[in-house]
């Protein structure tokens, strides 16, 4: 699919992505927006996204995003759904449905393609990688490159997850030719934490415990501690991954209290333990190396319950 070939006779373009947008969703939307704005100044381009996290506010053109989903156009000549199928567009789905031509670009395996034209590649790292493939490299600039880089970095966990392919890195090798400070970008969109996020991470690490001869690590954050630091559940993202970075561990468990005798449990594994199987036993789910569930009981009961299944898998029984 080539974007330039879709634009004959087009004077209005709408772009949107999934609700609660992440770096890939925002990056792909803004990459296409910046590309069209620069190369096709006569085309009206509207982007519809809501709840954009503050860390993405440095991307060019983000101030133009229509967060109120208001427009005076009844039917866009072209409408792009990026990083999702039309059913996850939220309030933008009606614009997609009403558009004269609907385009769907996505990398989610669950998406059969919901546009008149579809470019769905489940093996691609990100929607951004796919959008990049649709652009003319000659017409791309630094603003577009930073958007694409942002999406690839966030969806691959900084080129770490198994969705990172040689094709992904070929795209990245083109992007860094634009000369932006990619180290600073990675820190900003992926590693940076707020002060309280770092404080609660420190507290969770300090109070963590090793067990099963150091093969397992666990930490628990109580409601009281969360209230003390004035953090919400999203501030606890990444704690379980940091726990698993402890050398010698195979499995990490992180619990935080959501109610009386009720905990959200996150499980991570380096590969020997399939944590999805364990989470499923308790009504949760996920992937072999990253899963979660909600459990009731005291923290000790919960840890004991989970440990039993982890130990069985480690011993191969
Ligand atoms: Mn994505």
mmCIF file with all atom_site columns, C-alpha atoms in Angstrom, residues 104-249:
data_model
loop_
_atom_site.group_PDB
_atom_site.id
_atom_site.type_symbol
_atom_site.label_atom_id
_atom_site.label_alt_id
_atom_site.label_comp_id
_atom_site.label_asym_id
_atom_site.label_entity_id
_atom_site.label_seq_id
_atom_site.pdbx_PDB_ins_code
_atom_site.Cartn_x
_atom_site.Cartn_y
_atom_site.Cartn_z
_atom_site.occupancy
_atom_site.B_iso_or_equiv
_atom_site.pdbx_formal_charge
_atom_site.auth_seq_id
_atom_site.auth_comp_id
_atom_site.auth_asym_id
_atom_site.auth_atom_id
_atom_site.pdbx_PDB_model_num
ATOM 1   C CA . UNK A 1 104 ? -7.192  0.007   7.777  1.00 0.00 ? 104 UNK A CA 1
ATOM 2   C CA . UNK A 1 105 ? -3.516  -0.403  8.724  1.00 0.00 ? 105 UNK A CA 1
ATOM 3   C CA . UNK A 1 106 ? -2.806  -2.661  11.698 1.00 0.00 ? 106 UNK A CA 1
ATOM 4   C CA . UNK A 1 107 ? -0.556  -5.365  13.141 1.00 0.00 ? 107 UNK A CA 1
ATOM 5   C CA . UNK A 1 108 ? -3.017  -7.072  15.492 1.00 0.00 ? 108 UNK A CA 1
ATOM 6   C CA . UNK A 1 109 ? -3.642  -10.709 14.585 1.00 0.00 ? 109 UNK A CA 1
ATOM 7   C CA . UNK A 1 110 ? -7.258  -10.426 15.733 1.00 0.00 ? 110 UNK A CA 1
ATOM 8   C CA . UNK A 1 111 ? -8.033  -7.799  13.072 1.00 0.00 ? 111 UNK A CA 1
ATOM 9   C CA . UNK A 1 112 ? -9.405  -9.349  9.843  1.00 0.00 ? 112 UNK A CA 1
ATOM 10  C CA . UNK A 1 113 ? -9.296  -5.929  8.119  1.00 0.00 ? 113 UNK A CA 1
ATOM 11  C CA . UNK A 1 114 ? -12.243 -3.597  8.453  1.00 0.00 ? 114 UNK A CA 1
ATOM 12  C CA . UNK A 1 115 ? -11.559 -1.145  5.589  1.00 0.00 ? 115 UNK A CA 1
ATOM 13  C CA . UNK A 1 116 ? -12.181 -1.007  1.858  1.00 0.00 ? 116 UNK A CA 1
ATOM 14  C CA . UNK A 1 117 ? -8.427  -1.411  1.610  1.00 0.00 ? 117 UNK A CA 1
ATOM 15  C CA . UNK A 1 118 ? -6.465  -3.192  4.315  1.00 0.00 ? 118 UNK A CA 1
ATOM 16  C CA . UNK A 1 119 ? -2.791  -3.532  5.161  1.00 0.00 ? 119 UNK A CA 1
ATOM 17  C CA . UNK A 1 120 ? -2.734  -5.940  8.098  1.00 0.00 ? 120 UNK A CA 1
ATOM 18  C CA . UNK A 1 121 ? 0.533   -7.683  8.951  1.00 0.00 ? 121 UNK A CA 1
ATOM 19  C CA . UNK A 1 122 ? 0.400   -9.558  12.276 1.00 0.00 ? 122 UNK A CA 1
ATOM 20  C CA . UNK A 1 123 ? 4.143   -10.239 12.228 1.00 0.00 ? 123 UNK A CA 1
ATOM 21  C CA . UNK A 1 124 ? 5.016   -6.533  12.021 1.00 0.00 ? 124 UNK A CA 1
ATOM 22  C CA . UNK A 1 125 ? 6.363   -4.931  15.197 1.00 0.00 ? 125 UNK A CA 1
ATOM 23  C CA . UNK A 1 126 ? 3.939   -2.045  15.145 1.00 0.00 ? 126 UNK A CA 1
ATOM 24  C CA . UNK A 1 127 ? 1.451   -0.030  13.145 1.00 0.00 ? 127 UNK A CA 1
ATOM 25  C CA . UNK A 1 128 ? 4.243   2.537   12.810 1.00 0.00 ? 128 UNK A CA 1
ATOM 26  C CA . UNK A 1 129 ? 6.467   0.073   10.954 1.00 0.00 ? 129 UNK A CA 1
ATOM 27  C CA . UNK A 1 130 ? 3.607   -0.570  8.522  1.00 0.00 ? 130 UNK A CA 1
ATOM 28  C CA . UNK A 1 131 ? 2.778   3.115   8.063  1.00 0.00 ? 131 UNK A CA 1
ATOM 29  C CA . UNK A 1 132 ? 6.453   3.764   7.311  1.00 0.00 ? 132 UNK A CA 1
ATOM 30  C CA . UNK A 1 133 ? 6.308   1.116   4.554  1.00 0.00 ? 133 UNK A CA 1
ATOM 31  C CA . UNK A 1 134 ? 3.434   3.046   2.972  1.00 0.00 ? 134 UNK A CA 1
ATOM 32  C CA . UNK A 1 135 ? 5.318   6.364   2.819  1.00 0.00 ? 135 UNK A CA 1
ATOM 33  C CA . UNK A 1 136 ? 7.721   7.599   0.183  1.00 0.00 ? 136 UNK A CA 1
ATOM 34  C CA . UNK A 1 137 ? 11.078  7.806   1.944  1.00 0.00 ? 137 UNK A CA 1
ATOM 35  C CA . UNK A 1 138 ? 12.036  10.810  -0.164 1.00 0.00 ? 138 UNK A CA 1
ATOM 36  C CA . UNK A 1 139 ? 9.065   12.765  1.174  1.00 0.00 ? 139 UNK A CA 1
ATOM 37  C CA . UNK A 1 140 ? 9.644   11.825  4.807  1.00 0.00 ? 140 UNK A CA 1
ATOM 38  C CA . UNK A 1 141 ? 11.206  14.266  7.260  1.00 0.00 ? 141 UNK A CA 1
ATOM 39  C CA . UNK A 1 142 ? 12.473  14.370  10.833 1.00 0.00 ? 142 UNK A CA 1
ATOM 40  C CA . UNK A 1 143 ? 9.022   15.051  12.289 1.00 0.00 ? 143 UNK A CA 1
ATOM 41  C CA . UNK A 1 144 ? 7.616   11.921  10.633 1.00 0.00 ? 144 UNK A CA 1
ATOM 42  C CA . UNK A 1 145 ? 10.695  9.884   11.595 1.00 0.00 ? 145 UNK A CA 1
ATOM 43  C CA . UNK A 1 146 ? 10.321  10.768  15.280 1.00 0.00 ? 146 UNK A CA 1
ATOM 44  C CA . UNK A 1 147 ? 6.676   9.669   15.271 1.00 0.00 ? 147 UNK A CA 1
ATOM 45  C CA . UNK A 1 148 ? 7.501   6.323   13.631 1.00 0.00 ? 148 UNK A CA 1
ATOM 46  C CA . UNK A 1 149 ? 10.457  5.790   15.976 1.00 0.00 ? 149 UNK A CA 1
ATOM 47  C CA . UNK A 1 150 ? 8.228   6.480   18.997 1.00 0.00 ? 150 UNK A CA 1
ATOM 48  C CA . UNK A 1 151 ? 5.736   3.786   17.985 1.00 0.00 ? 151 UNK A CA 1
ATOM 49  C CA . UNK A 1 152 ? 8.371   1.174   17.210 1.00 0.00 ? 152 UNK A CA 1
ATOM 50  C CA . UNK A 1 153 ? 10.209  1.833   20.478 1.00 0.00 ? 153 UNK A CA 1
ATOM 51  C CA . UNK A 1 154 ? 7.087   1.596   22.630 1.00 0.00 ? 154 UNK A CA 1
ATOM 52  C CA . UNK A 1 155 ? 5.600   -1.485  20.917 1.00 0.00 ? 155 UNK A CA 1
ATOM 53  C CA . UNK A 1 156 ? 8.903   -3.421  20.917 1.00 0.00 ? 156 UNK A CA 1
ATOM 54  C CA . UNK A 1 157 ? 9.956   -2.462  24.471 1.00 0.00 ? 157 UNK A CA 1
ATOM 55  C CA . UNK A 1 158 ? 12.978  -0.716  22.914 1.00 0.00 ? 158 UNK A CA 1
ATOM 56  C CA . UNK A 1 159 ? 13.731  -3.459  20.348 1.00 0.00 ? 159 UNK A CA 1
ATOM 57  C CA . UNK A 1 160 ? 13.498  -6.192  22.994 1.00 0.00 ? 160 UNK A CA 1
ATOM 58  C CA . UNK A 1 161 ? 10.232  -8.058  22.458 1.00 0.00 ? 161 UNK A CA 1
ATOM 59  C CA . UNK A 1 162 ? 10.034  -10.964 20.015 1.00 0.00 ? 162 UNK A CA 1
ATOM 60  C CA . UNK A 1 163 ? 8.064   -8.838  17.522 1.00 0.00 ? 163 UNK A CA 1
ATOM 61  C CA . UNK A 1 164 ? 11.339  -7.029  16.694 1.00 0.00 ? 164 UNK A CA 1
ATOM 62  C CA . UNK A 1 165 ? 12.418  -8.315  13.269 1.00 0.00 ? 165 UNK A CA 1
ATOM 63  C CA . UNK A 1 166 ? 15.220  -7.576  10.810 1.00 0.00 ? 166 UNK A CA 1
ATOM 64  C CA . UNK A 1 167 ? 12.609  -5.562  8.856  1.00 0.00 ? 167 UNK A CA 1
ATOM 65  C CA . UNK A 1 168 ? 11.893  -3.499  11.975 1.00 0.00 ? 168 UNK A CA 1
ATOM 66  C CA . UNK A 1 169 ? 15.549  -2.650  12.384 1.00 0.00 ? 169 UNK A CA 1
ATOM 67  C CA . UNK A 1 170 ? 15.871  -1.821  8.682  1.00 0.00 ? 170 UNK A CA 1
ATOM 68  C CA . UNK A 1 171 ? 13.150  0.782   9.154  1.00 0.00 ? 171 UNK A CA 1
ATOM 69  C CA . UNK A 1 172 ? 14.885  2.071   12.286 1.00 0.00 ? 172 UNK A CA 1
ATOM 70  C CA . UNK A 1 173 ? 18.195  2.323   10.405 1.00 0.00 ? 173 UNK A CA 1
ATOM 71  C CA . UNK A 1 174 ? 16.497  4.660   7.925  1.00 0.00 ? 174 UNK A CA 1
ATOM 72  C CA . UNK A 1 175 ? 14.855  6.711   10.677 1.00 0.00 ? 175 UNK A CA 1
ATOM 73  C CA . UNK A 1 176 ? 18.025  7.529   12.606 1.00 0.00 ? 176 UNK A CA 1
ATOM 74  C CA . UNK A 1 177 ? 19.521  9.055   9.429  1.00 0.00 ? 177 UNK A CA 1
ATOM 75  C CA . UNK A 1 178 ? 17.380  12.089  10.196 1.00 0.00 ? 178 UNK A CA 1
ATOM 76  C CA . UNK A 1 179 ? 19.740  12.838  13.050 1.00 0.00 ? 179 UNK A CA 1
ATOM 77  C CA . UNK A 1 180 ? 17.363  13.403  15.950 1.00 0.00 ? 180 UNK A CA 1
ATOM 78  C CA . UNK A 1 181 ? 18.431  12.538  19.505 1.00 0.00 ? 181 UNK A CA 1
ATOM 79  C CA . UNK A 1 182 ? 16.991  9.009   19.646 1.00 0.00 ? 182 UNK A CA 1
ATOM 80  C CA . UNK A 1 183 ? 18.531  8.302   23.051 1.00 0.00 ? 183 UNK A CA 1
ATOM 81  C CA . UNK A 1 184 ? 16.655  11.188  24.614 1.00 0.00 ? 184 UNK A CA 1
ATOM 82  C CA . UNK A 1 185 ? 13.483  10.123  22.806 1.00 0.00 ? 185 UNK A CA 1
ATOM 83  C CA . UNK A 1 186 ? 13.723  6.553   24.165 1.00 0.00 ? 186 UNK A CA 1
ATOM 84  C CA . UNK A 1 187 ? 14.276  7.811   27.712 1.00 0.00 ? 187 UNK A CA 1
ATOM 85  C CA . UNK A 1 188 ? 11.361  10.198  27.418 1.00 0.00 ? 188 UNK A CA 1
ATOM 86  C CA . UNK A 1 189 ? 8.727   7.858   25.943 1.00 0.00 ? 189 UNK A CA 1
ATOM 87  C CA . UNK A 1 190 ? 9.802   4.602   27.585 1.00 0.00 ? 190 UNK A CA 1
ATOM 88  C CA . UNK A 1 191 ? 12.051  4.795   30.634 1.00 0.00 ? 191 UNK A CA 1
ATOM 89  C CA . UNK A 1 192 ? 11.217  8.114   32.277 1.00 0.00 ? 192 UNK A CA 1
ATOM 90  C CA . UNK A 1 193 ? 9.115   7.988   35.453 1.00 0.00 ? 193 UNK A CA 1
ATOM 91  C CA . UNK A 1 194 ? 7.603   10.662  37.633 1.00 0.00 ? 194 UNK A CA 1
ATOM 92  C CA . UNK A 1 195 ? 9.160   11.242  41.037 1.00 0.00 ? 195 UNK A CA 1
ATOM 93  C CA . UNK A 1 196 ? 6.434   9.315   42.878 1.00 0.00 ? 196 UNK A CA 1
ATOM 94  C CA . UNK A 1 197 ? 6.605   6.468   40.372 1.00 0.00 ? 197 UNK A CA 1
ATOM 95  C CA . UNK A 1 198 ? 10.299  6.135   41.153 1.00 0.00 ? 198 UNK A CA 1
ATOM 96  C CA . UNK A 1 199 ? 9.590   6.364   44.877 1.00 0.00 ? 199 UNK A CA 1
ATOM 97  C CA . UNK A 1 200 ? 7.016   3.571   44.830 1.00 0.00 ? 200 UNK A CA 1
ATOM 98  C CA . UNK A 1 201 ? 9.300   1.470   42.609 1.00 0.00 ? 201 UNK A CA 1
ATOM 99  C CA . UNK A 1 202 ? 12.081  1.949   45.162 1.00 0.00 ? 202 UNK A CA 1
ATOM 100 C CA . UNK A 1 203 ? 9.766   1.007   47.984 1.00 0.00 ? 203 UNK A CA 1
ATOM 101 C CA . UNK A 1 204 ? 8.595   -2.144  46.149 1.00 0.00 ? 204 UNK A CA 1
ATOM 102 C CA . UNK A 1 205 ? 12.193  -3.206  45.459 1.00 0.00 ? 205 UNK A CA 1
ATOM 103 C CA . UNK A 1 206 ? 13.245  -2.504  49.031 1.00 0.00 ? 206 UNK A CA 1
ATOM 104 C CA . UNK A 1 207 ? 10.460  -4.654  50.425 1.00 0.00 ? 207 UNK A CA 1
ATOM 105 C CA . UNK A 1 208 ? 10.758  -7.472  47.869 1.00 0.00 ? 208 UNK A CA 1
ATOM 106 C CA . UNK A 1 209 ? 11.625  -10.992 48.930 1.00 0.00 ? 209 UNK A CA 1
ATOM 107 C CA . UNK A 1 210 ? 13.387  -13.843 47.185 1.00 0.00 ? 210 UNK A CA 1
ATOM 108 C CA . UNK A 1 211 ? 12.161  -17.389 47.653 1.00 0.00 ? 211 UNK A CA 1
ATOM 109 C CA . UNK A 1 212 ? 12.505  -20.839 46.060 1.00 0.00 ? 212 UNK A CA 1
ATOM 110 C CA . UNK A 1 213 ? 16.294  -20.531 46.342 1.00 0.00 ? 213 UNK A CA 1
ATOM 111 C CA . UNK A 1 214 ? 16.184  -17.149 44.618 1.00 0.00 ? 214 UNK A CA 1
ATOM 112 C CA . UNK A 1 215 ? 14.269  -18.409 41.593 1.00 0.00 ? 215 UNK A CA 1
ATOM 113 C CA . UNK A 1 216 ? 11.224  -16.339 42.520 1.00 0.00 ? 216 UNK A CA 1
ATOM 114 C CA . UNK A 1 217 ? 10.827  -12.779 43.674 1.00 0.00 ? 217 UNK A CA 1
ATOM 115 C CA . UNK A 1 218 ? 7.734   -11.136 45.111 1.00 0.00 ? 218 UNK A CA 1
ATOM 116 C CA . UNK A 1 219 ? 6.702   -7.697  46.261 1.00 0.00 ? 219 UNK A CA 1
ATOM 117 C CA . UNK A 1 220 ? 3.422   -6.325  47.579 1.00 0.00 ? 220 UNK A CA 1
ATOM 118 C CA . UNK A 1 221 ? 2.175   -2.740  47.687 1.00 0.00 ? 221 UNK A CA 1
ATOM 119 C CA . UNK A 1 222 ? -0.673  -2.041  50.098 1.00 0.00 ? 222 UNK A CA 1
ATOM 120 C CA . UNK A 1 223 ? -3.453  0.473   49.601 1.00 0.00 ? 223 UNK A CA 1
ATOM 121 C CA . UNK A 1 224 ? -2.015  2.416   52.540 1.00 0.00 ? 224 UNK A CA 1
ATOM 122 C CA . UNK A 1 225 ? 1.359   2.739   50.795 1.00 0.00 ? 225 UNK A CA 1
ATOM 123 C CA . UNK A 1 226 ? -0.315  3.797   47.547 1.00 0.00 ? 226 UNK A CA 1
ATOM 124 C CA . UNK A 1 227 ? -2.260  6.451   49.435 1.00 0.00 ? 227 UNK A CA 1
ATOM 125 C CA . UNK A 1 228 ? 0.888   7.648   51.193 1.00 0.00 ? 228 UNK A CA 1
ATOM 126 C CA . UNK A 1 229 ? 2.677   8.297   47.874 1.00 0.00 ? 229 UNK A CA 1
ATOM 127 C CA . UNK A 1 230 ? -0.601  9.377   46.245 1.00 0.00 ? 230 UNK A CA 1
ATOM 128 C CA . UNK A 1 231 ? -0.168  6.977   43.323 1.00 0.00 ? 231 UNK A CA 1
ATOM 129 C CA . UNK A 1 232 ? -2.706  5.154   41.151 1.00 0.00 ? 232 UNK A CA 1
ATOM 130 C CA . UNK A 1 233 ? -2.420  1.703   39.600 1.00 0.00 ? 233 UNK A CA 1
ATOM 131 C CA . UNK A 1 234 ? -0.874  3.083   36.398 1.00 0.00 ? 234 UNK A CA 1
ATOM 132 C CA . UNK A 1 235 ? 2.027   4.441   38.465 1.00 0.00 ? 235 UNK A CA 1
ATOM 133 C CA . UNK A 1 236 ? 2.892   0.837   39.317 1.00 0.00 ? 236 UNK A CA 1
ATOM 134 C CA . UNK A 1 237 ? 3.533   -0.168  35.683 1.00 0.00 ? 237 UNK A CA 1
ATOM 135 C CA . UNK A 1 238 ? 6.987   -1.616  35.227 1.00 0.00 ? 238 UNK A CA 1
ATOM 136 C CA . UNK A 1 239 ? 7.570   -2.668  38.846 1.00 0.00 ? 239 UNK A CA 1
ATOM 137 C CA . UNK A 1 240 ? 7.119   -6.365  38.052 1.00 0.00 ? 240 UNK A CA 1
ATOM 138 C CA . UNK A 1 241 ? 9.517   -6.137  35.080 1.00 0.00 ? 241 UNK A CA 1
ATOM 139 C CA . UNK A 1 242 ? 12.127  -4.513  37.294 1.00 0.00 ? 242 UNK A CA 1
ATOM 140 C CA . UNK A 1 243 ? 11.701  -7.298  39.864 1.00 0.00 ? 243 UNK A CA 1
ATOM 141 C CA . UNK A 1 244 ? 12.347  -9.899  37.150 1.00 0.00 ? 244 UNK A CA 1
ATOM 142 C CA . UNK A 1 245 ? 15.624  -8.165  36.259 1.00 0.00 ? 245 UNK A CA 1
ATOM 143 C CA . UNK A 1 246 ? 17.029  -9.558  39.528 1.00 0.00 ? 246 UNK A CA 1
ATOM 144 C CA . UNK A 1 247 ? 19.756  -12.036 38.553 1.00 0.00 ? 247 UNK A CA 1
ATOM 145 C CA . UNK A 1 248 ? 18.974  -15.677 39.240 1.00 0.00 ? 248 UNK A CA 1
ATOM 146 C CA . UNK A 1 249 ? 15.199  -15.233 39.162 1.00 0.00 ? 249 UNK A CA 1
#
